PDB file of C-alpha atoms in Angstrom:
ATOM      1  CA  UNK A   1     -12.722  27.409 -93.758  1.00 57.00           C
ATOM      2  CA  UNK A   2     -10.296  25.023 -92.051  1.00 62.00           C
ATOM      3  CA  UNK A   3      -8.998  22.165 -94.114  1.00 69.00           C
ATOM      4  CA  UNK A   4     -10.265  18.663 -93.367  1.00 66.00           C
ATOM      5  CA  UNK A   5      -7.985  16.623 -91.115  1.00 71.00           C
ATOM      6  CA  UNK A   6      -7.314  12.959 -91.777  1.00 77.00           C
ATOM      7  CA  UNK A   7      -8.078  11.503 -88.338  1.00 75.00           C
ATOM      8  CA  UNK A   8      -6.723   8.022 -87.664  1.00 81.00           C
ATOM      9  CA  UNK A   9      -8.573   7.144 -84.440  1.00 82.00           C
ATOM     10  CA  UNK A  10     -11.467   9.542 -83.763  1.00 85.00           C
ATOM     11  CA  UNK A  11     -14.531   8.366 -85.641  1.00 84.00           C
ATOM     12  CA  UNK A  12     -13.150   4.856 -86.118  1.00 87.00           C
ATOM     13  CA  UNK A  13     -13.574   1.635 -84.143  1.00 88.00           C
ATOM     14  CA  UNK A  14     -10.022   0.557 -83.285  1.00 87.00           C
ATOM     15  CA  UNK A  15      -9.471  -2.951 -81.984  1.00 87.00           C
ATOM     16  CA  UNK A  16      -8.465  -3.028 -78.314  1.00 88.00           C
ATOM     17  CA  UNK A  17      -4.978  -4.488 -77.884  1.00 88.00           C
ATOM     18  CA  UNK A  18      -6.335  -6.953 -75.309  1.00 89.00           C
ATOM     19  CA  UNK A  19      -9.772  -7.362 -76.850  1.00 91.00           C
ATOM     20  CA  UNK A  20      -9.347 -10.512 -78.929  1.00 94.00           C
ATOM     21  CA  UNK A  21      -7.710 -12.522 -76.144  1.00 94.00           C
ATOM     22  CA  UNK A  22     -10.412 -11.514 -73.682  1.00 91.00           C
ATOM     23  CA  UNK A  23     -13.448 -12.240 -75.865  1.00 92.00           C
ATOM     24  CA  UNK A  24     -11.999 -15.581 -76.995  1.00 96.00           C
ATOM     25  CA  UNK A  25     -11.139 -16.649 -73.451  1.00 94.00           C
ATOM     26  CA  UNK A  26      -7.406 -16.901 -74.106  1.00 95.00           C
ATOM     27  CA  UNK A  27      -6.483 -14.097 -71.680  1.00 95.00           C
ATOM     28  CA  UNK A  28      -4.677 -15.416 -68.597  1.00 95.00           C
ATOM     29  CA  UNK A  29      -5.764 -13.738 -65.361  1.00 96.00           C
ATOM     30  CA  UNK A  30      -4.145 -13.944 -61.950  1.00 95.00           C
ATOM     31  CA  UNK A  31      -5.804 -17.188 -60.871  1.00 96.00           C
ATOM     32  CA  UNK A  32      -5.307 -18.958 -64.213  1.00 97.00           C
ATOM     33  CA  UNK A  33      -1.634 -19.860 -63.757  1.00 97.00           C
ATOM     34  CA  UNK A  34      -0.835 -23.410 -62.653  1.00 97.00           C
ATOM     35  CA  UNK A  35       2.709 -24.723 -62.163  1.00 98.00           C
ATOM     36  CA  UNK A  36       3.998 -28.268 -61.530  1.00 98.00           C
ATOM     37  CA  UNK A  37       4.020 -29.332 -57.844  1.00 98.00           C
ATOM     38  CA  UNK A  38       2.192 -26.119 -56.948  1.00 99.00           C
ATOM     39  CA  UNK A  39       0.910 -25.577 -53.415  1.00 99.00           C
ATOM     40  CA  UNK A  40      -2.214 -23.662 -52.431  1.00 99.00           C
ATOM     41  CA  UNK A  41      -1.962 -20.886 -49.860  1.00 99.00           C
ATOM     42  CA  UNK A  42      -4.677 -19.705 -47.478  1.00 99.00           C
ATOM     43  CA  UNK A  43      -4.765 -16.890 -44.915  1.00 99.00           C
ATOM     44  CA  UNK A  44      -6.205 -16.817 -41.398  1.00 99.00           C
ATOM     45  CA  UNK A  45      -7.820 -13.425 -40.788  1.00 98.00           C
ATOM     46  CA  UNK A  46      -8.736 -11.575 -37.613  1.00 98.00           C
ATOM     47  CA  UNK A  47     -12.351 -11.709 -36.398  1.00 98.00           C
ATOM     48  CA  UNK A  48     -11.737  -8.435 -34.514  1.00 98.00           C
ATOM     49  CA  UNK A  49     -11.621  -4.889 -35.861  1.00 96.00           C
ATOM     50  CA  UNK A  50      -9.004  -3.876 -33.283  1.00 98.00           C
ATOM     51  CA  UNK A  51      -7.098  -6.193 -30.955  1.00 98.00           C
ATOM     52  CA  UNK A  52      -3.706  -7.020 -29.533  1.00 98.00           C
ATOM     53  CA  UNK A  53      -2.224 -10.345 -30.545  1.00 98.00           C
ATOM     54  CA  UNK A  54      -1.075 -12.006 -27.329  1.00 98.00           C
ATOM     55  CA  UNK A  55      -0.099 -15.326 -28.896  1.00 98.00           C
ATOM     56  CA  UNK A  56      -0.018 -17.060 -32.285  1.00 98.00           C
ATOM     57  CA  UNK A  57       0.767 -20.788 -32.424  1.00 99.00           C
ATOM     58  CA  UNK A  58       1.056 -22.273 -35.917  1.00 99.00           C
ATOM     59  CA  UNK A  59       2.735 -25.533 -34.860  1.00 99.00           C
ATOM     60  CA  UNK A  60      -0.349 -27.757 -35.224  1.00 99.00           C
ATOM     61  CA  UNK A  61      -1.097 -26.288 -38.643  1.00 99.00           C
ATOM     62  CA  UNK A  62       2.506 -26.752 -39.786  1.00 99.00           C
ATOM     63  CA  UNK A  63       2.292 -30.455 -38.872  1.00 99.00           C
ATOM     64  CA  UNK A  64      -1.099 -31.027 -40.517  1.00 99.00           C
ATOM     65  CA  UNK A  65      -1.603 -33.405 -43.418  1.00 98.00           C
ATOM     66  CA  UNK A  66      -0.402 -31.921 -46.711  1.00 99.00           C
ATOM     67  CA  UNK A  67       0.918 -28.676 -45.218  1.00 99.00           C
ATOM     68  CA  UNK A  68       4.351 -27.701 -46.541  1.00 99.00           C
ATOM     69  CA  UNK A  69       4.722 -24.218 -45.010  1.00 99.00           C
ATOM     70  CA  UNK A  70       3.135 -22.051 -42.321  1.00 99.00           C
ATOM     71  CA  UNK A  71       3.930 -18.447 -41.374  1.00 98.00           C
ATOM     72  CA  UNK A  72       2.917 -15.734 -38.933  1.00 97.00           C
ATOM     73  CA  UNK A  73       4.095 -12.193 -38.294  1.00 95.00           C
ATOM     74  CA  UNK A  74       7.179 -13.514 -36.480  1.00 94.00           C
ATOM     75  CA  UNK A  75       8.502 -14.839 -39.806  1.00 96.00           C
ATOM     76  CA  UNK A  76       8.848 -11.366 -41.318  1.00 94.00           C
ATOM     77  CA  UNK A  77      11.186  -8.456 -40.483  1.00 91.00           C
ATOM     78  CA  UNK A  78       9.548  -5.730 -38.421  1.00 80.00           C
ATOM     79  CA  UNK A  79      10.597  -2.794 -40.606  1.00 73.00           C
ATOM     80  CA  UNK A  80       7.751  -2.858 -43.138  1.00 72.00           C
ATOM     81  CA  UNK A  81       5.910   0.306 -44.154  1.00 76.00           C
ATOM     82  CA  UNK A  82       2.257   0.827 -43.274  1.00 78.00           C
ATOM     83  CA  UNK A  83       1.330  -0.715 -46.633  1.00 74.00           C
ATOM     84  CA  UNK A  84       3.541  -3.677 -45.888  1.00 73.00           C
ATOM     85  CA  UNK A  85       1.932  -4.199 -42.487  1.00 79.00           C
ATOM     86  CA  UNK A  86      -1.307  -5.038 -44.285  1.00 85.00           C
ATOM     87  CA  UNK A  87       0.351  -8.251 -45.418  1.00 94.00           C
ATOM     88  CA  UNK A  88       0.659  -9.769 -41.946  1.00 95.00           C
ATOM     89  CA  UNK A  89      -0.180  -8.420 -38.495  1.00 95.00           C
ATOM     90  CA  UNK A  90       2.466  -8.704 -35.801  1.00 90.00           C
ATOM     91  CA  UNK A  91       1.541  -7.407 -32.343  1.00 92.00           C
ATOM     92  CA  UNK A  92      -1.825  -5.923 -33.248  1.00 95.00           C
ATOM     93  CA  UNK A  93      -4.664  -6.303 -35.740  1.00 96.00           C
ATOM     94  CA  UNK A  94      -5.897  -3.015 -37.134  1.00 94.00           C
ATOM     95  CA  UNK A  95      -9.078  -4.084 -38.924  1.00 95.00           C
ATOM     96  CA  UNK A  96     -11.515  -6.961 -39.260  1.00 96.00           C
ATOM     97  CA  UNK A  97      -9.901  -9.343 -41.738  1.00 97.00           C
ATOM     98  CA  UNK A  98      -6.268  -8.407 -41.026  1.00 98.00           C
ATOM     99  CA  UNK A  99      -4.029 -11.393 -41.817  1.00 98.00           C
ATOM    100  CA  UNK A 100      -2.514 -13.099 -38.752  1.00 98.00           C
ATOM    101  CA  UNK A 101      -1.141 -16.353 -40.242  1.00 98.00           C
ATOM    102  CA  UNK A 102      -0.985 -18.308 -43.499  1.00 99.00           C
ATOM    103  CA  UNK A 103      -0.390 -21.865 -44.675  1.00 99.00           C
ATOM    104  CA  UNK A 104       0.503 -23.568 -47.960  1.00 99.00           C
ATOM    105  CA  UNK A 105      -0.646 -27.136 -48.592  1.00 99.00           C
ATOM    106  CA  UNK A 106      -0.905 -29.648 -51.414  1.00 99.00           C
ATOM    107  CA  UNK A 107      -4.637 -28.999 -51.844  1.00 99.00           C
ATOM    108  CA  UNK A 108      -6.979 -26.133 -51.067  1.00 98.00           C
ATOM    109  CA  UNK A 109      -9.013 -28.332 -48.721  1.00 99.00           C
ATOM    110  CA  UNK A 110      -5.901 -29.251 -46.741  1.00 99.00           C
ATOM    111  CA  UNK A 111      -4.932 -25.584 -46.484  1.00 99.00           C
ATOM    112  CA  UNK A 112      -8.398 -24.594 -45.285  1.00 98.00           C
ATOM    113  CA  UNK A 113      -8.421 -27.406 -42.716  1.00 99.00           C
ATOM    114  CA  UNK A 114      -5.007 -26.328 -41.426  1.00 99.00           C
ATOM    115  CA  UNK A 115      -6.268 -22.817 -40.715  1.00 99.00           C
ATOM    116  CA  UNK A 116      -8.617 -24.332 -38.133  1.00 98.00           C
ATOM    117  CA  UNK A 117      -5.567 -25.635 -36.238  1.00 99.00           C
ATOM    118  CA  UNK A 118      -3.942 -22.226 -35.741  1.00 99.00           C
ATOM    119  CA  UNK A 119      -4.287 -20.957 -32.178  1.00 99.00           C
ATOM    120  CA  UNK A 120      -4.519 -17.178 -31.736  1.00 99.00           C
ATOM    121  CA  UNK A 121      -5.137 -15.389 -28.449  1.00 99.00           C
ATOM    122  CA  UNK A 122      -6.509 -11.854 -28.813  1.00 99.00           C
ATOM    123  CA  UNK A 123      -7.094  -8.993 -26.416  1.00 98.00           C
ATOM    124  CA  UNK A 124     -10.020  -7.157 -27.982  1.00 98.00           C
ATOM    125  CA  UNK A 125      -9.728  -3.354 -28.019  1.00 98.00           C
ATOM    126  CA  UNK A 126     -12.226  -0.591 -28.711  1.00 97.00           C
ATOM    127  CA  UNK A 127     -12.612  -0.250 -32.488  1.00 96.00           C
ATOM    128  CA  UNK A 128     -12.473   3.088 -34.276  1.00 95.00           C
ATOM    129  CA  UNK A 129     -15.441   3.145 -36.626  1.00 92.00           C
ATOM    130  CA  UNK A 130     -15.665   6.659 -38.060  1.00 91.00           C
ATOM    131  CA  UNK A 131     -13.703   9.787 -38.945  1.00 90.00           C
ATOM    132  CA  UNK A 132     -15.338  11.681 -36.089  1.00 92.00           C
ATOM    133  CA  UNK A 133     -14.378   8.990 -33.601  1.00 94.00           C
ATOM    134  CA  UNK A 134     -10.811   8.809 -34.920  1.00 94.00           C
ATOM    135  CA  UNK A 135     -10.225  12.571 -34.614  1.00 93.00           C
ATOM    136  CA  UNK A 136     -12.003  13.119 -31.287  1.00 95.00           C
ATOM    137  CA  UNK A 137     -10.025  14.232 -28.237  1.00 92.00           C
ATOM    138  CA  UNK A 138      -8.828  11.195 -26.324  1.00 93.00           C
ATOM    139  CA  UNK A 139      -9.622   8.862 -29.219  1.00 96.00           C
ATOM    140  CA  UNK A 140      -8.488   5.252 -29.081  1.00 96.00           C
ATOM    141  CA  UNK A 141      -5.202   5.018 -30.982  1.00 96.00           C
ATOM    142  CA  UNK A 142      -5.166   2.505 -33.798  1.00 94.00           C
ATOM    143  CA  UNK A 143      -1.416   2.872 -34.336  1.00 90.00           C
ATOM    144  CA  UNK A 144       0.409   3.949 -31.186  1.00 90.00           C
ATOM    145  CA  UNK A 145       3.574   4.689 -33.181  1.00 89.00           C
ATOM    146  CA  UNK A 146       1.950   7.124 -35.614  1.00 92.00           C
ATOM    147  CA  UNK A 147       2.591  10.857 -35.208  1.00 94.00           C
ATOM    148  CA  UNK A 148       0.970  13.563 -37.329  1.00 95.00           C
ATOM    149  CA  UNK A 149       3.336  14.491 -40.166  1.00 94.00           C
ATOM    150  CA  UNK A 150       5.925  12.200 -38.584  1.00 91.00           C
ATOM    151  CA  UNK A 151       6.616  14.661 -35.751  1.00 93.00           C
ATOM    152  CA  UNK A 152       7.626  12.386 -32.863  1.00 91.00           C
ATOM    153  CA  UNK A 153       7.798  15.373 -30.489  1.00 92.00           C
ATOM    154  CA  UNK A 154       3.995  15.442 -30.524  1.00 91.00           C
ATOM    155  CA  UNK A 155       1.676  12.822 -28.998  1.00 94.00           C
ATOM    156  CA  UNK A 156       0.699   9.830 -31.115  1.00 95.00           C
ATOM    157  CA  UNK A 157      -2.427  10.453 -33.181  1.00 96.00           C
ATOM    158  CA  UNK A 158      -4.854   8.819 -35.579  1.00 95.00           C
ATOM    159  CA  UNK A 159      -4.281  11.818 -37.876  1.00 94.00           C
ATOM    160  CA  UNK A 160      -1.459  10.696 -40.156  1.00 92.00           C
ATOM    161  CA  UNK A 161      -0.795  14.010 -41.891  1.00 94.00           C
ATOM    162  CA  UNK A 162      -2.026  17.562 -42.375  1.00 94.00           C
ATOM    163  CA  UNK A 163      -1.498  19.833 -45.364  1.00 94.00           C
ATOM    164  CA  UNK A 164      -2.173  23.539 -45.804  1.00 91.00           C
ATOM    165  CA  UNK A 165      -2.419  25.331 -49.141  1.00 91.00           C
ATOM    166  CA  UNK A 166      -2.827  29.098 -49.310  1.00 88.00           C
ATOM    167  CA  UNK A 167      -3.166  31.523 -52.182  1.00 91.00           C
ATOM    168  CA  UNK A 168      -4.088  35.192 -52.012  1.00 93.00           C
ATOM    169  CA  UNK A 169      -5.799  37.056 -49.181  1.00 95.00           C
ATOM    170  CA  UNK A 170      -8.737  34.879 -48.144  1.00 93.00           C
ATOM    171  CA  UNK A 171     -10.072  37.243 -45.495  1.00 94.00           C
ATOM    172  CA  UNK A 172     -10.126  40.157 -47.936  1.00 96.00           C
ATOM    173  CA  UNK A 173     -11.800  38.008 -50.558  1.00 94.00           C
ATOM    174  CA  UNK A 174     -14.630  36.986 -48.245  1.00 96.00           C
ATOM    175  CA  UNK A 175     -15.011  40.574 -46.986  1.00 96.00           C
ATOM    176  CA  UNK A 176     -15.560  41.791 -50.549  1.00 96.00           C
ATOM    177  CA  UNK A 177     -17.851  38.934 -51.619  1.00 97.00           C
ATOM    178  CA  UNK A 178     -21.508  39.647 -52.410  1.00 97.00           C
ATOM    179  CA  UNK A 179     -22.537  36.089 -51.540  1.00 98.00           C
ATOM    180  CA  UNK A 180     -20.867  33.499 -49.321  1.00 98.00           C
ATOM    181  CA  UNK A 181     -21.947  29.861 -49.401  1.00 98.00           C
ATOM    182  CA  UNK A 182     -20.863  27.344 -46.755  1.00 97.00           C
ATOM    183  CA  UNK A 183     -21.613  23.626 -46.755  1.00 98.00           C
ATOM    184  CA  UNK A 184     -20.488  20.355 -45.227  1.00 96.00           C
ATOM    185  CA  UNK A 185     -20.228  17.072 -47.120  1.00 96.00           C
ATOM    186  CA  UNK A 186     -19.649  13.504 -45.971  1.00 94.00           C
ATOM    187  CA  UNK A 187     -18.865  10.559 -48.225  1.00 93.00           C
ATOM    188  CA  UNK A 188     -18.477   7.062 -46.746  1.00 91.00           C
ATOM    189  CA  UNK A 189     -15.604   4.817 -47.716  1.00 90.00           C
ATOM    190  CA  UNK A 190     -16.372   2.655 -50.731  1.00 92.00           C
ATOM    191  CA  UNK A 191     -14.686  -0.426 -52.140  1.00 95.00           C
ATOM    192  CA  UNK A 192     -13.764  -0.468 -55.820  1.00 94.00           C
ATOM    193  CA  UNK A 193     -15.698  -3.712 -56.311  1.00 94.00           C
ATOM    194  CA  UNK A 194     -13.555  -5.107 -59.127  1.00 96.00           C
ATOM    195  CA  UNK A 195     -14.764  -8.398 -60.591  1.00 95.00           C
ATOM    196  CA  UNK A 196     -11.496 -10.325 -60.291  1.00 97.00           C
ATOM    197  CA  UNK A 197     -10.247 -11.074 -56.755  1.00 97.00           C
ATOM    198  CA  UNK A 198      -6.581 -10.663 -55.869  1.00 98.00           C
ATOM    199  CA  UNK A 199      -4.457 -13.632 -56.944  1.00 98.00           C
ATOM    200  CA  UNK A 200      -0.774 -14.428 -57.249  1.00 98.00           C
ATOM    201  CA  UNK A 201       1.642 -17.306 -57.759  1.00 99.00           C
ATOM    202  CA  UNK A 202       5.250 -17.262 -56.574  1.00 99.00           C
ATOM    203  CA  UNK A 203       8.184 -19.570 -57.162  1.00 99.00           C
ATOM    204  CA  UNK A 204      11.784 -19.444 -55.976  1.00 98.00           C
ATOM    205  CA  UNK A 205      14.612 -20.515 -58.267  1.00 95.00           C
ATOM    206  CA  UNK A 206      17.703 -22.478 -57.251  1.00 93.00           C
ATOM    207  CA  UNK A 207      19.684 -19.227 -57.086  1.00 94.00           C
ATOM    208  CA  UNK A 208      17.271 -17.895 -54.453  1.00 95.00           C
ATOM    209  CA  UNK A 209      15.601 -15.374 -56.752  1.00 98.00           C
ATOM    210  CA  UNK A 210      11.809 -15.231 -56.859  1.00 98.00           C
ATOM    211  CA  UNK A 211       9.303 -14.811 -59.668  1.00 98.00           C
ATOM    212  CA  UNK A 212       5.801 -13.562 -58.889  1.00 99.00           C
ATOM    213  CA  UNK A 213       2.853 -13.616 -61.268  1.00 98.00           C
ATOM    214  CA  UNK A 214      -0.045 -11.452 -60.077  1.00 98.00           C
ATOM    215  CA  UNK A 215      -2.970  -9.291 -61.165  1.00 97.00           C
ATOM    216  CA  UNK A 216      -1.712  -5.785 -60.501  1.00 97.00           C
ATOM    217  CA  UNK A 217      -1.856  -2.235 -61.797  1.00 96.00           C
ATOM    218  CA  UNK A 218       1.696  -1.542 -60.655  1.00 95.00           C
ATOM    219  CA  UNK A 219       4.157  -4.421 -60.835  1.00 95.00           C
ATOM    220  CA  UNK A 220       7.167  -2.253 -59.943  1.00 97.00           C
ATOM    221  CA  UNK A 221       5.408  -1.216 -56.721  1.00 95.00           C
ATOM    222  CA  UNK A 222       4.634  -4.872 -56.023  1.00 96.00           C
ATOM    223  CA  UNK A 223       8.301  -5.736 -56.500  1.00 97.00           C
ATOM    224  CA  UNK A 224       9.650  -2.990 -54.223  1.00 95.00           C
ATOM    225  CA  UNK A 225       7.059  -3.514 -51.466  1.00 94.00           C
ATOM    226  CA  UNK A 226       7.445  -7.296 -51.541  1.00 96.00           C
ATOM    227  CA  UNK A 227      11.209  -6.894 -51.220  1.00 96.00           C
ATOM    228  CA  UNK A 228      10.738  -4.509 -48.291  1.00 94.00           C
ATOM    229  CA  UNK A 229       8.390  -6.834 -46.412  1.00 95.00           C
ATOM    230  CA  UNK A 230      10.762  -9.771 -46.914  1.00 96.00           C
ATOM    231  CA  UNK A 231      13.887  -7.743 -46.147  1.00 94.00           C
ATOM    232  CA  UNK A 232      15.408  -8.572 -49.531  1.00 95.00           C
ATOM    233  CA  UNK A 233      16.929  -6.688 -52.444  1.00 96.00           C
ATOM    234  CA  UNK A 234      14.546  -5.762 -55.260  1.00 97.00           C
ATOM    235  CA  UNK A 235      17.018  -7.476 -57.570  1.00 97.00           C
ATOM    236  CA  UNK A 236      15.980 -10.816 -56.081  1.00 97.00           C
ATOM    237  CA  UNK A 237      12.347 -10.437 -57.134  1.00 98.00           C
ATOM    238  CA  UNK A 238      10.777 -10.405 -60.587  1.00 98.00           C
ATOM    239  CA  UNK A 239       7.090  -9.533 -60.963  1.00 98.00           C
ATOM    240  CA  UNK A 240       5.114 -10.476 -64.073  1.00 98.00           C
ATOM    241  CA  UNK A 241       1.640  -8.887 -64.339  1.00 97.00           C
ATOM    242  CA  UNK A 242      -1.235 -10.971 -65.637  1.00 96.00           C
ATOM    243  CA  UNK A 243      -4.324  -9.705 -67.379  1.00 95.00           C
ATOM    244  CA  UNK A 244      -6.405  -7.794 -64.866  1.00 94.00           C
ATOM    245  CA  UNK A 245     -10.129  -8.156 -64.282  1.00 94.00           C
ATOM    246  CA  UNK A 246     -10.700  -4.663 -62.966  1.00 93.00           C
ATOM    247  CA  UNK A 247      -8.796  -2.646 -60.397  1.00 95.00           C
ATOM    248  CA  UNK A 248      -9.812   1.032 -60.369  1.00 93.00           C
ATOM    249  CA  UNK A 249      -6.801   1.852 -58.215  1.00 92.00           C
ATOM    250  CA  UNK A 250      -7.392  -1.056 -55.835  1.00 93.00           C
ATOM    251  CA  UNK A 251      -4.659  -3.274 -57.256  1.00 95.00           C
ATOM    252  CA  UNK A 252      -1.642  -1.043 -56.810  1.00 91.00           C
ATOM    253  CA  UNK A 253      -0.371  -2.509 -53.542  1.00 91.00           C
ATOM    254  CA  UNK A 254       0.422  -5.886 -51.981  1.00 95.00           C
ATOM    255  CA  UNK A 255      -1.581  -8.313 -49.878  1.00 96.00           C
ATOM    256  CA  UNK A 256      -0.645 -11.877 -50.892  1.00 98.00           C
ATOM    257  CA  UNK A 257       2.636 -11.602 -52.775  1.00 98.00           C
ATOM    258  CA  UNK A 258       5.142 -11.607 -49.858  1.00 97.00           C
ATOM    259  CA  UNK A 259       3.251 -14.493 -48.240  1.00 98.00           C
ATOM    260  CA  UNK A 260       3.448 -16.571 -51.412  1.00 99.00           C
ATOM    261  CA  UNK A 261       7.165 -15.837 -51.835  1.00 99.00           C
ATOM    262  CA  UNK A 262       7.956 -16.643 -48.191  1.00 98.00           C
ATOM    263  CA  UNK A 263       6.087 -19.943 -48.253  1.00 99.00           C
ATOM    264  CA  UNK A 264       7.679 -20.858 -51.585  1.00 99.00           C
ATOM    265  CA  UNK A 265      11.090 -20.239 -50.007  1.00 98.00           C
ATOM    266  CA  UNK A 266      10.172 -22.467 -47.053  1.00 98.00           C
ATOM    267  CA  UNK A 267       8.672 -25.308 -49.094  1.00 98.00           C
ATOM    268  CA  UNK A 268      10.819 -25.214 -52.212  1.00 98.00           C
ATOM    269  CA  UNK A 269       7.648 -25.359 -54.325  1.00 98.00           C
ATOM    270  CA  UNK A 270       5.495 -22.807 -56.165  1.00 99.00           C
ATOM    271  CA  UNK A 271       2.688 -21.314 -54.068  1.00 99.00           C
ATOM    272  CA  UNK A 272      -0.571 -19.988 -55.468  1.00 99.00           C
ATOM    273  CA  UNK A 273      -2.902 -17.758 -53.453  1.00 99.00           C
ATOM    274  CA  UNK A 274      -6.328 -16.484 -54.503  1.00 98.00           C
ATOM    275  CA  UNK A 275      -8.647 -14.380 -52.358  1.00 98.00           C
ATOM    276  CA  UNK A 276     -12.303 -15.225 -51.991  1.00 97.00           C
ATOM    277  CA  UNK A 277     -14.842 -12.475 -52.545  1.00 97.00           C
ATOM    278  CA  UNK A 278     -15.228 -12.256 -48.771  1.00 97.00           C
ATOM    279  CA  UNK A 279     -11.453 -11.820 -48.393  1.00 97.00           C
ATOM    280  CA  UNK A 280     -11.460  -8.981 -50.918  1.00 97.00           C
ATOM    281  CA  UNK A 281     -14.074  -6.985 -49.048  1.00 96.00           C
ATOM    282  CA  UNK A 282     -12.662  -7.746 -45.580  1.00 95.00           C
ATOM    283  CA  UNK A 283      -8.971  -7.318 -46.226  1.00 95.00           C
ATOM    284  CA  UNK A 284      -8.236  -5.003 -49.144  1.00 94.00           C
ATOM    285  CA  UNK A 285      -8.187  -1.235 -49.050  1.00 86.00           C
ATOM    286  CA  UNK A 286     -11.246   0.720 -50.140  1.00 87.00           C
ATOM    287  CA  UNK A 287     -11.102   4.396 -50.932  1.00 87.00           C
ATOM    288  CA  UNK A 288     -11.148   6.467 -47.754  1.00 87.00           C
ATOM    289  CA  UNK A 289     -14.208   8.201 -46.398  1.00 89.00           C
ATOM    290  CA  UNK A 290     -14.330  11.989 -46.655  1.00 93.00           C
ATOM    291  CA  UNK A 291     -15.544  14.795 -44.406  1.00 93.00           C
ATOM    292  CA  UNK A 292     -15.358  18.149 -46.151  1.00 95.00           C
ATOM    293  CA  UNK A 293     -16.322  21.669 -45.060  1.00 95.00           C
ATOM    294  CA  UNK A 294     -16.424  24.181 -47.904  1.00 95.00           C
ATOM    295  CA  UNK A 295     -16.771  27.964 -47.924  1.00 95.00           C
ATOM    296  CA  UNK A 296     -16.855  29.879 -51.209  1.00 95.00           C
TER     297      UNK A 296
END
């Protein structure tokens, strides 16, 4: 008979490292940070699922009462990755809710009022609403510069990449099988539905270096992607993660952070940005839909 093992965790009720702060209300989440002279940032989002941006005029918003900074895609370098392009659209909006401009003002009400003063002229395009539609012959291209597997010698495509994995002799295996089962499965895209919306606060020091506080599952990714979008060195940006009110993989990338840093640089004051629940569902990335054919 095996000897008894003195287990230190299994069968016990260990205290969660973050448990006491959360149940007592002392835990500081992304939207809980407030700094002196802090501004409040808001984002104008596209009402179209797919459209060209013909013109963005932020001049009236920039001159509005209480507004200390206003930005559009023209204020950012054009070399951002696909993840970075979620932060601010430039020539084209790729989904309903894509950011097209942002402002930072002394109060939230002033920031919201300033958004109404931003003039955007769109050329609406046919939206791509499903996997079938995206992969069909002659499909409307969402990203005209995207080539499957990065092969620019081939026509642009909505298919970003293909992968093939092989092991053994499949044809021989099926020929010898007593039973073959084939099926097709479809799963729609689904948002993670975390309780806490995205939130961040950014400030720029006198030496030009930025500090960002945000609710994230990957603060090193936030740092590198924010630096890329802004065209800066990662050494200029420090990211401090707050407590997180749920993420499930949905808080590993950036949406607000580069905007907050940019507007803090322009205004010389800290900028806080918090998404509404509507913003979260319109403008953050759900898990992709799936279409799967299986044969076993």
